[in-house]
Amino acid sequence: MYLDHAATTPIRPEALAAMQEGFKIWANPSSPHAEGRKAKQALENARERIKKALGWDGEVIFTSGASEAARLAFDNANVMHEAVSTAEHDALHHFVTDRGAQEIRFDQDGLINHESLKKACEPSMAAGNVPENRSLVAVQLVNSETGTRQDIDTVAAIIGEYSGILIADCAQSAGKLALPTTAGMVIVSAHKFGGPIGVGALLVKDFAMLKPAGGHERGYRRGTENLPDILGMAAAIETCDWHTTADQREAFIARLSRDRLTIGQQVDYIVPLVHPKMSAQALLIRLDSMGFAVSAGSACSSGTLKKSRVLDAFGVDDETASRTIRVSLGWNTTPEELERFADAWVKLT
């Protein structure tokens, strides 16, 4: 039973069918001949479908996934300063902190600390001054390890006071929660909502926020567009649904509430669990032998269990972190799977 959907979720049949049709449209969308124009039409149609399904009224730049979207934004943003929360995904966090970006900490309730956020935005000019001196600030809407959900509109309002730009990582929320319309940029990844691996997008309110990089995607991204995967992405986001109801997911969490790691307001599809005695590494082995695919809340490197940087950012102590795993639900998770996992967990605890 697959309960590791926060890592990746199985492809939806509608997305697979769309990809198969997409392979028949084989020409380069930038070519001027009839075959190229056909591919271009399919590409732009998919772009509009994705914008409509996500409720996004800005621009869409297709990428190879969330990691490239983040790098494209930070490499090309018309800003002078960069900041990132301490609990961002490794692909984004390591990239921008290596460049000297300022880090933003959290309060005990799991929300972004407002004073830390303001301090990170201070290098920006006050509203109405030189826009090129502003900050680009990255914050996840939903954390991938804990399921903690940020008050993203408040975060955006504070950043806006300093004429900064919020880039919201919505890889774990797109297709499940509404996009934050207050963000200047948004990152999405198709394989998190039932599309293919290897395609995503950077959503931008206004192209003026970015410097053109040359190449395709209206000059903002190098590399020919992956049309079959983009068509799969469009089909997936249009068919987002759940096999379980919200009540069933809430009942599942309630049954495991004694062992749930609670950090702020959390979504009902990412559930961090703490075993009273067993290590995360041992839990993964035991659960795998029982037929359950889950992941650890702490990463295992070179055979040594190390505390998760994300759990550390949220103030989780070392001992608790070492016994934490993550159970994450997806579009095809069934009520029966939830019941069977809950039974297995009760036995293990």
Coordinates of C-alpha atoms in Angstrom, one line a residue:
M1 CA 0.0 0.0 0.0
Y2 CA 1.6 3.2 -1.2
L3 CA 1.4 6.0 1.4
D4 CA 4.3 8.2 0.2
H5 CA 2.5 10.5 -2.1
A6 CA 4.3 13.6 -0.9
A7 CA 7.4 12.1 -2.6
T8 CA 5.5 11.4 -5.8
T9 CA 2.0 10.2 -6.6
P10 CA 1.0 7.6 -9.3
I11 CA 0.1 9.0 -12.7
R12 CA -3.6 9.5 -13.4
P13 CA -5.0 7.5 -16.3
E14 CA -6.2 10.8 -17.9
A15 CA -2.7 12.1 -17.8
L16 CA -1.2 9.0 -19.3
A17 CA -3.8 9.0 -22.1
A18 CA -3.0 12.7 -22.9
M19 CA 0.7 11.9 -23.0
Q20 CA 0.2 9.1 -25.5
E21 CA -1.7 11.5 -27.7
G22 CA 1.1 14.1 -27.2
F23 CA 3.7 11.8 -28.6
K24 CA 1.9 11.9 -31.9
I25 CA 2.5 15.7 -32.0
W26 CA 6.2 15.3 -32.4
A27 CA 7.3 18.6 -34.0
N28 CA 9.1 21.4 -32.2
P29 CA 6.6 24.0 -31.1
S30 CA 9.0 26.8 -32.2
S31 CA 9.2 25.6 -35.8
P32 CA 7.3 27.8 -38.3
H33 CA 6.0 25.0 -40.6
A34 CA 2.6 23.3 -40.3
E35 CA 3.7 20.5 -38.0
G36 CA 5.4 23.0 -35.7
R37 CA 2.3 25.3 -35.7
K38 CA 0.2 22.2 -34.7
A39 CA 2.5 21.5 -31.8
K40 CA 2.5 25.2 -30.8
Q41 CA -1.3 25.3 -30.7
A42 CA -1.4 22.2 -28.5
L43 CA 1.2 23.8 -26.2
E44 CA -0.6 27.1 -25.8
N45 CA -3.9 25.3 -25.3
A46 CA -2.4 23.3 -22.5
R47 CA -1.0 26.5 -21.0
E48 CA -4.5 28.0 -20.9
R49 CA -6.0 24.9 -19.5
I50 CA -3.5 24.8 -16.6
K51 CA -4.0 28.5 -15.8
K52 CA -7.8 28.0 -15.7
A53 CA -7.6 24.8 -13.6
L54 CA -5.3 26.5 -11.1
G55 CA -7.1 29.8 -11.1
W56 CA -4.0 31.7 -12.2
D57 CA -4.4 34.9 -14.1
G58 CA -0.7 35.6 -14.7
E59 CA 2.0 33.9 -16.9
V60 CA 3.1 30.2 -17.0
I61 CA 6.7 29.2 -17.8
F62 CA 7.0 25.4 -18.3
T63 CA 10.1 23.8 -16.7
S64 CA 11.4 20.3 -16.0
G65 CA 10.0 20.4 -12.5
A66 CA 9.9 22.4 -9.2
S67 CA 13.7 22.5 -8.8
E68 CA 14.3 24.1 -12.2
A69 CA 11.4 26.5 -11.6
A70 CA 13.0 27.7 -8.3
R71 CA 16.4 28.1 -10.0
L72 CA 14.9 30.0 -12.9
A73 CA 13.2 32.4 -10.6
F74 CA 16.2 33.1 -8.4
D75 CA 18.6 33.3 -11.3
N76 CA 16.5 35.7 -13.3
A77 CA 14.4 37.7 -10.8
N78 CA 14.8 41.5 -11.0
V79 CA 15.8 41.8 -7.4
M80 CA 18.9 42.5 -5.4
H81 CA 18.2 40.5 -2.2
E82 CA 17.1 36.9 -1.5
A83 CA 15.6 35.3 1.5
V84 CA 14.2 31.8 2.3
S85 CA 12.5 30.1 5.2
T86 CA 14.6 27.6 7.2
A87 CA 12.1 24.7 6.4
E88 CA 12.1 25.0 2.6
H89 CA 12.7 21.9 0.4
D90 CA 16.4 21.0 0.0
A91 CA 16.4 21.7 -3.7
L92 CA 15.5 25.3 -3.0
H93 CA 17.0 25.9 0.4
H94 CA 20.5 24.7 -0.4
F95 CA 20.6 26.5 -3.7
V96 CA 19.7 30.0 -2.3
T97 CA 21.5 29.8 1.0
D98 CA 24.7 28.9 -0.9
R99 CA 24.3 32.2 -2.6
G100 CA 24.1 34.0 0.7
A101 CA 20.3 34.3 1.1
Q102 CA 19.0 35.3 4.5
E103 CA 17.0 32.7 6.4
I104 CA 13.7 33.3 8.0
R105 CA 12.8 31.4 11.2
F106 CA 9.5 30.1 12.6
D107 CA 7.5 30.7 15.7
Q108 CA 6.6 27.8 18.1
D109 CA 3.2 27.5 16.4
G110 CA 4.9 26.6 13.1
L111 CA 4.2 29.9 11.4
I112 CA 6.7 32.3 9.9
N113 CA 8.1 34.6 12.5
H114 CA 7.0 38.1 11.4
E115 CA 10.0 39.9 12.9
S116 CA 12.4 37.5 11.2
L117 CA 10.5 38.0 7.9
K118 CA 10.7 41.8 8.2
K119 CA 14.4 41.7 9.0
A120 CA 14.9 39.7 5.8
C121 CA 13.0 42.2 3.8
E122 CA 14.7 45.3 5.3
P123 CA 17.4 45.5 2.6
S124 CA 14.6 46.2 0.1
M125 CA 13.7 49.8 -0.4
A126 CA 10.4 51.0 1.1
A127 CA 7.3 50.9 -1.0
G128 CA 7.5 53.3 -3.9
N129 CA 11.3 53.3 -4.2
V130 CA 13.6 51.6 -6.6
P131 CA 12.0 48.2 -7.5
E132 CA 15.3 46.6 -8.5
N133 CA 16.4 46.8 -4.9
R134 CA 13.6 44.6 -3.6
S135 CA 13.8 41.1 -2.1
L136 CA 12.7 37.8 -3.4
V137 CA 11.4 35.6 -0.5
A138 CA 10.7 31.9 -0.8
V139 CA 8.1 30.3 1.5
Q140 CA 6.3 26.9 1.2
L141 CA 2.5 27.0 1.4
V142 CA 2.5 23.4 2.8
N143 CA 5.6 21.8 4.2
S144 CA 6.5 18.5 2.7
E145 CA 7.6 16.8 5.9
T146 CA 5.1 18.0 8.5
G147 CA 2.1 19.2 6.4
T148 CA 2.2 22.5 8.2
R149 CA 0.3 25.2 6.3
Q150 CA 1.5 28.8 6.3
D151 CA -0.7 31.9 6.5
I152 CA 0.6 32.9 3.1
D153 CA -1.6 35.9 2.6
T154 CA -0.2 37.5 5.8
V155 CA 3.4 36.6 4.7
A156 CA 2.7 38.2 1.3
A157 CA 1.3 41.4 2.9
I158 CA 4.5 41.8 5.0
I159 CA 6.7 41.2 2.0
G160 CA 4.7 43.7 0.1
E161 CA 5.3 46.4 2.7
Y162 CA 8.9 46.3 1.6
S163 CA 8.1 46.1 -2.1
G164 CA 9.4 42.5 -2.1
I165 CA 8.2 39.5 -4.1
L166 CA 6.9 36.3 -2.5
I167 CA 7.6 33.1 -4.4
A168 CA 5.4 30.4 -3.0
D169 CA 6.4 26.8 -3.3
C170 CA 3.1 25.1 -3.9
A171 CA 4.5 21.7 -5.0
Q172 CA 2.7 20.0 -2.1
S173 CA -0.6 22.0 -2.4
A174 CA -1.4 22.6 -6.1
G175 CA -4.4 20.5 -7.1
K176 CA -5.4 20.2 -3.4
L177 CA -5.6 23.8 -2.2
A178 CA -6.2 27.0 -4.0
L179 CA -3.1 28.9 -5.2
P180 CA -2.1 32.0 -3.2
T181 CA -3.1 34.8 -5.5
T182 CA -1.1 37.2 -3.3
A183 CA 2.2 35.6 -4.4
G184 CA 4.2 37.2 -7.2
M185 CA 5.5 33.8 -8.3
V186 CA 4.4 30.2 -7.6
I187 CA 6.2 26.9 -8.1
V188 CA 4.2 23.7 -9.1
S189 CA 5.3 20.2 -10.0
A190 CA 3.1 17.8 -12.1
H191 CA 4.1 14.6 -10.4
K192 CA 2.8 15.7 -7.1
F193 CA -0.8 15.8 -8.4
G194 CA -0.9 12.8 -10.7
G195 CA 1.0 14.2 -13.8
P196 CA 4.3 12.8 -15.1
I197 CA 7.7 13.2 -13.4
G198 CA 9.9 15.7 -15.1
V199 CA 7.6 18.6 -15.8
G200 CA 6.4 21.6 -13.8
A201 CA 6.0 25.3 -14.1
L202 CA 7.0 28.7 -12.7
L203 CA 3.9 30.8 -12.5
V204 CA 4.6 34.6 -12.7
K205 CA 2.2 37.4 -12.1
D206 CA 4.1 39.7 -14.5
F207 CA 7.1 38.9 -16.8
A208 CA 8.6 42.2 -15.7
M209 CA 9.6 40.4 -12.5
L210 CA 12.1 38.4 -14.5
K211 CA 15.0 39.0 -16.9
P212 CA 14.7 37.0 -20.1
A213 CA 17.2 34.2 -20.3
G214 CA 16.8 33.5 -24.0
G215 CA 15.5 30.5 -25.9
H216 CA 11.9 29.1 -25.6
E217 CA 9.0 29.9 -23.4
R218 CA 8.8 33.5 -24.7
G219 CA 12.5 33.9 -24.0
Y220 CA 12.4 33.0 -20.3
R221 CA 13.6 29.4 -20.5
R222 CA 16.2 27.5 -22.6
G223 CA 15.3 24.1 -24.0
T224 CA 12.5 22.8 -26.2
E225 CA 9.2 22.3 -24.4
N226 CA 8.3 18.7 -23.4
L227 CA 4.9 18.7 -25.1
P228 CA 3.7 15.1 -24.2
D229 CA 4.5 15.7 -20.5
I230 CA 2.9 19.2 -20.6
L231 CA -0.3 17.7 -22.0
G232 CA -0.2 15.1 -19.2
M233 CA 0.2 17.8 -16.7
A234 CA -2.8 19.7 -18.0
A235 CA -5.0 16.6 -18.0
A236 CA -3.9 15.7 -14.4
I237 CA -4.6 19.2 -12.9
E238 CA -8.0 19.2 -14.6
T239 CA -9.0 15.9 -13.0
C240 CA -7.7 16.4 -9.4
D241 CA -10.0 14.5 -7.0
W242 CA -9.9 12.2 -4.0
H243 CA -10.9 8.6 -3.5
T244 CA -11.3 9.5 0.2
T245 CA -13.5 12.2 1.6
A246 CA -12.4 14.9 4.0
D247 CA -14.3 13.2 6.7
Q248 CA -12.5 9.9 6.1
R249 CA -9.1 11.6 6.2
E250 CA -10.0 13.4 9.4
A251 CA -11.2 10.1 11.0
F252 CA -7.9 8.5 10.0
I253 CA -5.9 11.4 11.6
A254 CA -8.1 11.3 14.7
R255 CA -7.4 7.6 15.2
L256 CA -3.7 8.3 15.1
S257 CA -3.9 11.6 17.0
R258 CA -2.0 10.3 20.0
D259 CA 1.2 9.8 17.9
R260 CA 0.7 12.6 15.4
L261 CA 3.5 15.2 15.4
T262 CA 1.5 18.4 15.6
I263 CA 3.1 21.6 14.3
G264 CA 0.7 24.5 13.6
Q265 CA -2.2 24.2 11.2
Q266 CA -1.7 21.0 9.2
V267 CA -3.3 19.6 6.0
D268 CA -5.1 16.3 6.2
Y269 CA -2.9 14.5 3.5
I270 CA 0.5 14.7 5.1
V271 CA 0.6 13.1 8.5
P272 CA 3.9 12.9 10.5
L273 CA 3.8 10.2 13.2
V274 CA 6.1 9.6 16.2
H275 CA 6.6 6.1 17.5
P276 CA 7.0 6.0 21.3
K277 CA 10.1 3.8 21.1
M278 CA 11.1 2.6 17.6
S279 CA 13.5 4.6 15.4
A280 CA 12.3 5.9 12.0
Q281 CA 14.8 3.6 10.3
A282 CA 13.4 0.5 12.0
L283 CA 9.8 1.7 11.4
L284 CA 10.4 1.9 7.7
I285 CA 11.8 -1.6 7.6
R286 CA 8.9 -3.0 9.7
L287 CA 6.2 -1.2 7.7
D288 CA 7.7 -2.2 4.4
S289 CA 7.7 -5.8 5.5
M290 CA 4.0 -5.4 6.4
G291 CA 3.3 -4.0 2.9
F292 CA 3.3 -0.2 3.5
A293 CA 5.4 2.3 1.6
V294 CA 6.0 5.4 3.8
S295 CA 9.0 7.7 4.3
A296 CA 11.1 9.0 7.2
G297 CA 10.8 12.4 8.7
S298 CA 14.5 12.3 9.2
A299 CA 17.0 11.5 6.4
C300 CA 19.4 8.6 6.5
S301 CA 22.8 9.4 5.1
S302 CA 25.7 6.9 4.8
G303 CA 24.0 4.6 7.2
T304 CA 23.7 7.2 10.0
L305 CA 20.4 8.5 10.9
K306 CA 20.6 12.3 11.0
K307 CA 18.0 14.8 12.2
S308 CA 15.9 16.4 9.5
R309 CA 16.8 20.0 8.9
V310 CA 13.1 20.7 8.5
L311 CA 12.1 19.2 11.8
D312 CA 15.0 21.1 13.4
A313 CA 13.6 24.4 11.9
F314 CA 10.3 23.7 13.5
G315 CA 11.9 23.1 16.9
V316 CA 11.5 19.3 17.1
D317 CA 13.9 17.8 19.6
D318 CA 16.5 15.2 18.4
E319 CA 14.9 12.3 20.2
T320 CA 11.4 12.9 18.8
A321 CA 12.8 13.6 15.3
S322 CA 14.7 10.2 15.3
R323 CA 11.3 8.4 15.8
T324 CA 9.3 10.4 13.2
I325 CA 8.0 9.0 9.9
R326 CA 5.7 10.6 7.3
V327 CA 2.5 9.1 6.0
S328 CA 1.2 11.0 3.0
L329 CA -2.1 10.4 1.1
G330 CA -2.9 10.8 -2.6
W331 CA -5.6 10.9 -5.1
N332 CA -6.0 7.1 -5.3
T333 CA -5.7 6.3 -1.6
T334 CA -8.7 4.3 -0.5
P335 CA -10.6 4.3 2.8
E336 CA -9.6 0.6 3.1
E337 CA -5.9 1.5 2.9
L338 CA -6.3 4.1 5.7
E339 CA -8.0 1.6 7.9
R340 CA -5.4 -1.1 7.3
F341 CA -2.5 1.2 8.0
A342 CA -4.2 2.5 11.2
D343 CA -4.6 -1.1 12.3
A344 CA -0.9 -1.8 11.6
W345 CA 0.2 1.3 13.4
V346 CA -1.8 0.5 16.5
K347 CA -0.1 -2.9 16.6
L348 CA 3.3 -1.4 16.2
T349 CA 2.7 1.1 19.1

